[in-house]
Amino acid sequence: MIHFDNSYARLPEGFFTRTAPTPVRDPALIALNLPLASRLGLDADWLAGPEGLQMLSGNVLPQGAEPIAQAYAGHQFGGFSPQLGDGRAVLLGEIVAPDGARFDIQLKGAGPTPFSRRGDGRAWLGPVLREYLVSEFMAAFGVPTTRALAAVTTGETVIRETVLPGAVLTRIAASHIRVGTFEFYAARGDRERLRLLAEHVIARHYPDASGAADLLQRVVEAQAYTISCWMGLGFIHGVMNTDNMSVSGETIDYGPCAFIDGYQPDKVFSSIDAQGRYAWNEQPRIAVWNLAQLASCLVPLMGNDDEAVTEATRIVHSFPELYQREWLRRFGAKLGIAATRPDDRELVERLLNLMAAERADFTTTFAALGDGTARDQFVDRAAFDAWAADWQARIAPLSDAPEVMARANPRRIPRNHRIEQAIAAARDEGDFTLFHRLDAALRDPFADRPEWEDLSRPPEPDEIVQRTFCGT
Ligand code: AMP
Ligand code: MG
């Protein structure tokens, strides 16, 4: 029994289309996220049982669900698409957790909706497993993110370049409202729905915000924090289109996302990002670009005059300073410095430059700082030693430095090659052993555990993942 309270479905006509998930032939549970079920106040035994499986696969609607597909638009690689929307996801409804927080329960891969255009509305197993592992790692690390409550196989195939096993992910989010949701109404000049949407988002995510300008400021702050988290992990989202940027600040839509192994600031993995628009080091700039689109949508609600434009511009341009502050806090902590000074930026940047020159492994190098073995990551030991002398001098008086570093530098991240291996084993052999091992290991990214040592290691040359795919 789930107690739904579907505030988005209570919005007037024009925000969504009522549409039910399409049943699947033979659902089977891959994974159920028990800690998340408990955090949400859901009955884990029920979810793990036959009725739960029917819900998680879209075969049976639980009582109180009001399934909808949400409308949104979005700038994709800079070009505007006025009509996107949930084409392969159905929102079952919202629940309120025991602590009062409200969450969407969405089935991703639940079949066609009126927004599917030429797509089949389905997902194949690969992206479902990837999103499950990466989003749960992000949550374990404290990065704002949507979450994965469950993954099921459908017993059906989907056709992409080849025939692949189908799957459904149950995604949990503070909401699925995107920058592109605002763009949908702004592009149509629908000021009334724009106003209702802003009101809904304020009530839901920023209840003490006092109007559209304040809302914009909060989203800018939330995104500055989230992007700084990504940068500190070497995370590349891969498709930072405005329809893939949540107004709650949660990381959303894990498509061709990947983590940097050997440090290369302009790294790109996505097969569809030929220009490197969404490269690792472009992400803060792209966030500003996306937030500028949100600002344009909100100007009509801010008075719609020159003054509103000036105000919106000022708010968007507050991003760099907020972001730089979070960046320094995060990278300072990676060096063991809890209370940073402005000149610590140079210390961080010098290390990053050394790492870039040798493509040192991002995760291993930072973890090795705390172990005292970082020197081994470099060929040019003299250059590292010169930096390390200054670093040691800086942290010598800081008694909490080892502890600060240990909490800032994960030993394990979702390594691209391990994710690919887990997906290949599940796809080709129906073997989920590596998936479950990764899931367990990534929920505990800090502990130094010998049985997970292989999951910490960078890829061997023949294991390196060069390209990732959007993988719908
Ligand atoms: P994404 O690449 O996930 O940001 O998706 C962009 C748009 O394409 C969204 O409107 C999706 O709902 C839609 N889409 C992606 N894959 C599918 C699919 N298999 N079937 C229908 N629509 C899809
Ligand atoms: Mg998307």
JSON list of C-alpha atoms in Angstrom, two decimals, residues 313-430:
[
{"chain": "A", "resi": 313, "resn": "THR", "atom": "CA", "xyz": [21.14, 38.66, -15.79]},
{"chain": "A", "resi": 314, "resn": "ARG", "atom": "CA", "xyz": [22.69, 39.62, -12.48]},
{"chain": "A", "resi": 315, "resn": "ILE", "atom": "CA", "xyz": [21.32, 36.46, -10.85]},
{"chain": "A", "resi": 316, "resn": "VAL", "atom": "CA", "xyz": [22.60, 34.17, -13.61]},
{"chain": "A", "resi": 317, "resn": "HIS", "atom": "CA", "xyz": [25.99, 35.84, -13.33]},
{"chain": "A", "resi": 318, "resn": "SER", "atom": "CA", "xyz": [26.12, 35.08, -9.64]},
{"chain": "A", "resi": 319, "resn": "PHE", "atom": "CA", "xyz": [26.79, 31.47, -10.64]},
{"chain": "A", "resi": 320, "resn": "PRO", "atom": "CA", "xyz": [30.57, 31.72, -11.24]},
{"chain": "A", "resi": 321, "resn": "GLU", "atom": "CA", "xyz": [31.30, 33.13, -7.81]},
{"chain": "A", "resi": 322, "resn": "LEU", "atom": "CA", "xyz": [29.04, 30.61, -6.06]},
{"chain": "A", "resi": 323, "resn": "TYR", "atom": "CA", "xyz": [30.51, 27.81, -8.09]},
{"chain": "A", "resi": 324, "resn": "GLN", "atom": "CA", "xyz": [34.12, 28.89, -7.51]},
{"chain": "A", "resi": 325, "resn": "ARG", "atom": "CA", "xyz": [33.47, 28.98, -3.78]},
{"chain": "A", "resi": 326, "resn": "GLU", "atom": "CA", "xyz": [32.07, 25.44, -3.79]},
{"chain": "A", "resi": 327, "resn": "TRP", "atom": "CA", "xyz": [34.86, 24.28, -6.08]},
{"chain": "A", "resi": 328, "resn": "LEU", "atom": "CA", "xyz": [37.53, 25.58, -3.72]},
{"chain": "A", "resi": 329, "resn": "ARG", "atom": "CA", "xyz": [35.79, 24.05, -0.71]},
{"chain": "A", "resi": 330, "resn": "ARG", "atom": "CA", "xyz": [35.58, 20.69, -2.47]},
{"chain": "A", "resi": 331, "resn": "PHE", "atom": "CA", "xyz": [39.06, 20.58, -3.97]},
{"chain": "A", "resi": 332, "resn": "GLY", "atom": "CA", "xyz": [40.52, 22.07, -0.80]},
{"chain": "A", "resi": 333, "resn": "ALA", "atom": "CA", "xyz": [38.99, 19.18, 1.14]},
{"chain": "A", "resi": 334, "resn": "LYS", "atom": "CA", "xyz": [40.54, 16.78, -1.37]},
{"chain": "A", "resi": 335, "resn": "LEU", "atom": "CA", "xyz": [43.91, 18.14, -0.26]},
{"chain": "A", "resi": 336, "resn": "GLY", "atom": "CA", "xyz": [42.94, 17.94, 3.41]},
{"chain": "A", "resi": 337, "resn": "ILE", "atom": "CA", "xyz": [42.12, 21.61, 3.87]},
{"chain": "A", "resi": 338, "resn": "ALA", "atom": "CA", "xyz": [38.75, 22.10, 5.53]},
{"chain": "A", "resi": 339, "resn": "ALA", "atom": "CA", "xyz": [38.93, 25.89, 5.80]},
{"chain": "A", "resi": 340, "resn": "THR", "atom": "CA", "xyz": [40.42, 27.15, 2.57]},
{"chain": "A", "resi": 341, "resn": "ARG", "atom": "CA", "xyz": [42.18, 30.42, 1.88]},
{"chain": "A", "resi": 342, "resn": "PRO", "atom": "CA", "xyz": [42.03, 32.12, -1.53]},
{"chain": "A", "resi": 343, "resn": "ASP", "atom": "CA", "xyz": [45.63, 31.15, -2.33]},
{"chain": "A", "resi": 344, "resn": "ASP", "atom": "CA", "xyz": [44.75, 27.44, -1.94]},
{"chain": "A", "resi": 345, "resn": "ARG", "atom": "CA", "xyz": [43.27, 27.65, -5.41]},
{"chain": "A", "resi": 346, "resn": "GLU", "atom": "CA", "xyz": [46.75, 27.87, -6.87]},
{"chain": "A", "resi": 347, "resn": "LEU", "atom": "CA", "xyz": [47.87, 24.84, -4.87]},
{"chain": "A", "resi": 348, "resn": "VAL", "atom": "CA", "xyz": [44.97, 22.80, -6.26]},
{"chain": "A", "resi": 349, "resn": "GLU", "atom": "CA", "xyz": [45.53, 24.03, -9.79]},
{"chain": "A", "resi": 350, "resn": "ARG", "atom": "CA", "xyz": [49.22, 23.20, -9.71]},
{"chain": "A", "resi": 351, "resn": "LEU", "atom": "CA", "xyz": [48.40, 19.62, -8.79]},
{"chain": "A", "resi": 352, "resn": "LEU", "atom": "CA", "xyz": [45.72, 19.37, -11.48]},
{"chain": "A", "resi": 353, "resn": "ASN", "atom": "CA", "xyz": [48.23, 20.67, -14.04]},
{"chain": "A", "resi": 354, "resn": "LEU", "atom": "CA", "xyz": [50.74, 17.99, -13.03]},
{"chain": "A", "resi": 355, "resn": "MET", "atom": "CA", "xyz": [48.02, 15.36, -13.27]},
{"chain": "A", "resi": 356, "resn": "ALA", "atom": "CA", "xyz": [46.92, 16.61, -16.69]},
{"chain": "A", "resi": 357, "resn": "ALA", "atom": "CA", "xyz": [50.50, 16.58, -18.01]},
{"chain": "A", "resi": 358, "resn": "GLU", "atom": "CA", "xyz": [50.77, 12.87, -17.20]},
{"chain": "A", "resi": 359, "resn": "ARG", "atom": "CA", "xyz": [47.10, 11.87, -17.47]},
{"chain": "A", "resi": 360, "resn": "ALA", "atom": "CA", "xyz": [47.38, 10.63, -13.90]},
{"chain": "A", "resi": 361, "resn": "ASP", "atom": "CA", "xyz": [44.31, 8.70, -12.77]},
{"chain": "A", "resi": 362, "resn": "PHE", "atom": "CA", "xyz": [41.97, 11.26, -11.17]},
{"chain": "A", "resi": 363, "resn": "THR", "atom": "CA", "xyz": [40.46, 9.07, -8.46]},
{"chain": "A", "resi": 364, "resn": "THR", "atom": "CA", "xyz": [43.58, 7.11, -7.59]},
{"chain": "A", "resi": 365, "resn": "THR", "atom": "CA", "xyz": [45.80, 10.18, -7.36]},
{"chain": "A", "resi": 366, "resn": "PHE", "atom": "CA", "xyz": [43.55, 11.97, -4.89]},
{"chain": "A", "resi": 367, "resn": "ALA", "atom": "CA", "xyz": [42.99, 8.80, -2.83]},
{"chain": "A", "resi": 368, "resn": "ALA", "atom": "CA", "xyz": [46.76, 8.24, -2.80]},
{"chain": "A", "resi": 369, "resn": "LEU", "atom": "CA", "xyz": [47.37, 11.69, -1.31]},
{"chain": "A", "resi": 370, "resn": "GLY", "atom": "CA", "xyz": [45.88, 10.42, 1.91]},
{"chain": "A", "resi": 371, "resn": "ASP", "atom": "CA", "xyz": [47.84, 7.16, 1.73]},
{"chain": "A", "resi": 372, "resn": "GLY", "atom": "CA", "xyz": [51.13, 8.99, 1.19]},
{"chain": "A", "resi": 373, "resn": "THR", "atom": "CA", "xyz": [51.66, 7.18, -2.12]},
{"chain": "A", "resi": 374, "resn": "ALA", "atom": "CA", "xyz": [50.60, 9.84, -4.62]},
{"chain": "A", "resi": 375, "resn": "ARG", "atom": "CA", "xyz": [54.21, 10.27, -5.75]},
{"chain": "A", "resi": 376, "resn": "ASP", "atom": "CA", "xyz": [54.00, 6.81, -7.36]},
{"chain": "A", "resi": 377, "resn": "GLN", "atom": "CA", "xyz": [51.35, 8.11, -9.73]},
{"chain": "A", "resi": 378, "resn": "PHE", "atom": "CA", "xyz": [53.86, 10.41, -11.45]},
{"chain": "A", "resi": 379, "resn": "VAL", "atom": "CA", "xyz": [56.76, 9.83, -13.78]},
{"chain": "A", "resi": 380, "resn": "ASP", "atom": "CA", "xyz": [58.12, 13.32, -13.12]},
{"chain": "A", "resi": 381, "resn": "ARG", "atom": "CA", "xyz": [58.77, 12.74, -9.41]},
{"chain": "A", "resi": 382, "resn": "ALA", "atom": "CA", "xyz": [60.72, 15.96, -9.03]},
{"chain": "A", "resi": 383, "resn": "ALA", "atom": "CA", "xyz": [57.78, 18.06, -10.19]},
{"chain": "A", "resi": 384, "resn": "PHE", "atom": "CA", "xyz": [55.44, 16.22, -7.83]},
{"chain": "A", "resi": 385, "resn": "ASP", "atom": "CA", "xyz": [57.92, 16.55, -4.92]},
{"chain": "A", "resi": 386, "resn": "ALA", "atom": "CA", "xyz": [58.17, 20.30, -5.44]},
{"chain": "A", "resi": 387, "resn": "TRP", "atom": "CA", "xyz": [54.39, 20.58, -5.27]},
{"chain": "A", "resi": 388, "resn": "ALA", "atom": "CA", "xyz": [54.15, 18.15, -2.35]},
{"chain": "A", "resi": 389, "resn": "ALA", "atom": "CA", "xyz": [56.61, 20.19, -0.29]},
{"chain": "A", "resi": 390, "resn": "ASP", "atom": "CA", "xyz": [54.32, 23.22, -0.52]},
{"chain": "A", "resi": 391, "resn": "TRP", "atom": "CA", "xyz": [51.27, 21.07, 0.13]},
{"chain": "A", "resi": 392, "resn": "GLN", "atom": "CA", "xyz": [52.86, 19.48, 3.21]},
{"chain": "A", "resi": 393, "resn": "ALA", "atom": "CA", "xyz": [53.80, 22.88, 4.53]},
{"chain": "A", "resi": 394, "resn": "ARG", "atom": "CA", "xyz": [50.21, 24.03, 4.08]},
{"chain": "A", "resi": 395, "resn": "ILE", "atom": "CA", "xyz": [48.59, 21.06, 5.85]},
{"chain": "A", "resi": 396, "resn": "ALA", "atom": "CA", "xyz": [51.25, 20.48, 8.56]},
{"chain": "A", "resi": 397, "resn": "PRO", "atom": "CA", "xyz": [49.36, 22.57, 11.14]},
{"chain": "A", "resi": 398, "resn": "LEU", "atom": "CA", "xyz": [45.97, 21.04, 10.20]},
{"chain": "A", "resi": 399, "resn": "SER", "atom": "CA", "xyz": [45.43, 18.09, 12.50]},
{"chain": "A", "resi": 400, "resn": "ASP", "atom": "CA", "xyz": [42.20, 17.05, 10.77]},
{"chain": "A", "resi": 401, "resn": "ALA", "atom": "CA", "xyz": [43.77, 16.90, 7.28]},
{"chain": "A", "resi": 402, "resn": "PRO", "atom": "CA", "xyz": [43.86, 13.07, 7.00]},
{"chain": "A", "resi": 403, "resn": "GLU", "atom": "CA", "xyz": [40.24, 12.81, 8.04]},
{"chain": "A", "resi": 404, "resn": "VAL", "atom": "CA", "xyz": [39.14, 15.62, 5.71]},
{"chain": "A", "resi": 405, "resn": "MET", "atom": "CA", "xyz": [40.91, 13.94, 2.79]},
{"chain": "A", "resi": 406, "resn": "ALA", "atom": "CA", "xyz": [39.48, 10.53, 3.59]},
{"chain": "A", "resi": 407, "resn": "ARG", "atom": "CA", "xyz": [35.94, 11.91, 3.38]},
{"chain": "A", "resi": 408, "resn": "ALA", "atom": "CA", "xyz": [36.56, 13.93, 0.22]},
{"chain": "A", "resi": 409, "resn": "ASN", "atom": "CA", "xyz": [38.35, 11.35, -1.92]},
{"chain": "A", "resi": 410, "resn": "PRO", "atom": "CA", "xyz": [36.49, 8.16, -2.78]},
{"chain": "A", "resi": 411, "resn": "ARG", "atom": "CA", "xyz": [38.49, 4.97, -3.32]},
{"chain": "A", "resi": 412, "resn": "ARG", "atom": "CA", "xyz": [35.85, 3.62, -5.61]},
{"chain": "A", "resi": 413, "resn": "ILE", "atom": "CA", "xyz": [33.86, 5.32, -8.31]},
{"chain": "A", "resi": 414, "resn": "PRO", "atom": "CA", "xyz": [31.68, 3.67, -10.95]},
{"chain": "A", "resi": 415, "resn": "ARG", "atom": "CA", "xyz": [34.57, 3.00, -13.31]},
{"chain": "A", "resi": 416, "resn": "ASN", "atom": "CA", "xyz": [33.39, 3.07, -16.92]},
{"chain": "A", "resi": 417, "resn": "HIS", "atom": "CA", "xyz": [34.98, -0.27, -17.76]},
{"chain": "A", "resi": 418, "resn": "ARG", "atom": "CA", "xyz": [33.42, -2.00, -14.76]},
{"chain": "A", "resi": 419, "resn": "ILE", "atom": "CA", "xyz": [29.99, -0.67, -15.66]},
{"chain": "A", "resi": 420, "resn": "GLU", "atom": "CA", "xyz": [30.45, -1.87, -19.24]},
{"chain": "A", "resi": 421, "resn": "GLN", "atom": "CA", "xyz": [31.56, -5.28, -17.97]},
{"chain": "A", "resi": 422, "resn": "ALA", "atom": "CA", "xyz": [28.56, -5.52, -15.66]},
{"chain": "A", "resi": 423, "resn": "ILE", "atom": "CA", "xyz": [26.24, -4.58, -18.52]},
{"chain": "A", "resi": 424, "resn": "ALA", "atom": "CA", "xyz": [27.86, -7.07, -20.93]},
{"chain": "A", "resi": 425, "resn": "ALA", "atom": "CA", "xyz": [27.58, -9.95, -18.44]},
{"chain": "A", "resi": 426, "resn": "ALA", "atom": "CA", "xyz": [23.93, -9.14, -17.75]},
{"chain": "A", "resi": 427, "resn": "ARG", "atom": "CA", "xyz": [23.11, -8.74, -21.45]},
{"chain": "A", "resi": 428, "resn": "ASP", "atom": "CA", "xyz": [25.03, -11.75, -22.77]},
{"chain": "A", "resi": 429, "resn": "GLU", "atom": "CA", "xyz": [24.82, -14.28, -19.93]},
{"chain": "A", "resi": 430, "resn": "GLY", "atom": "CA", "xyz": [22.00, -13.00, -17.77]}
]
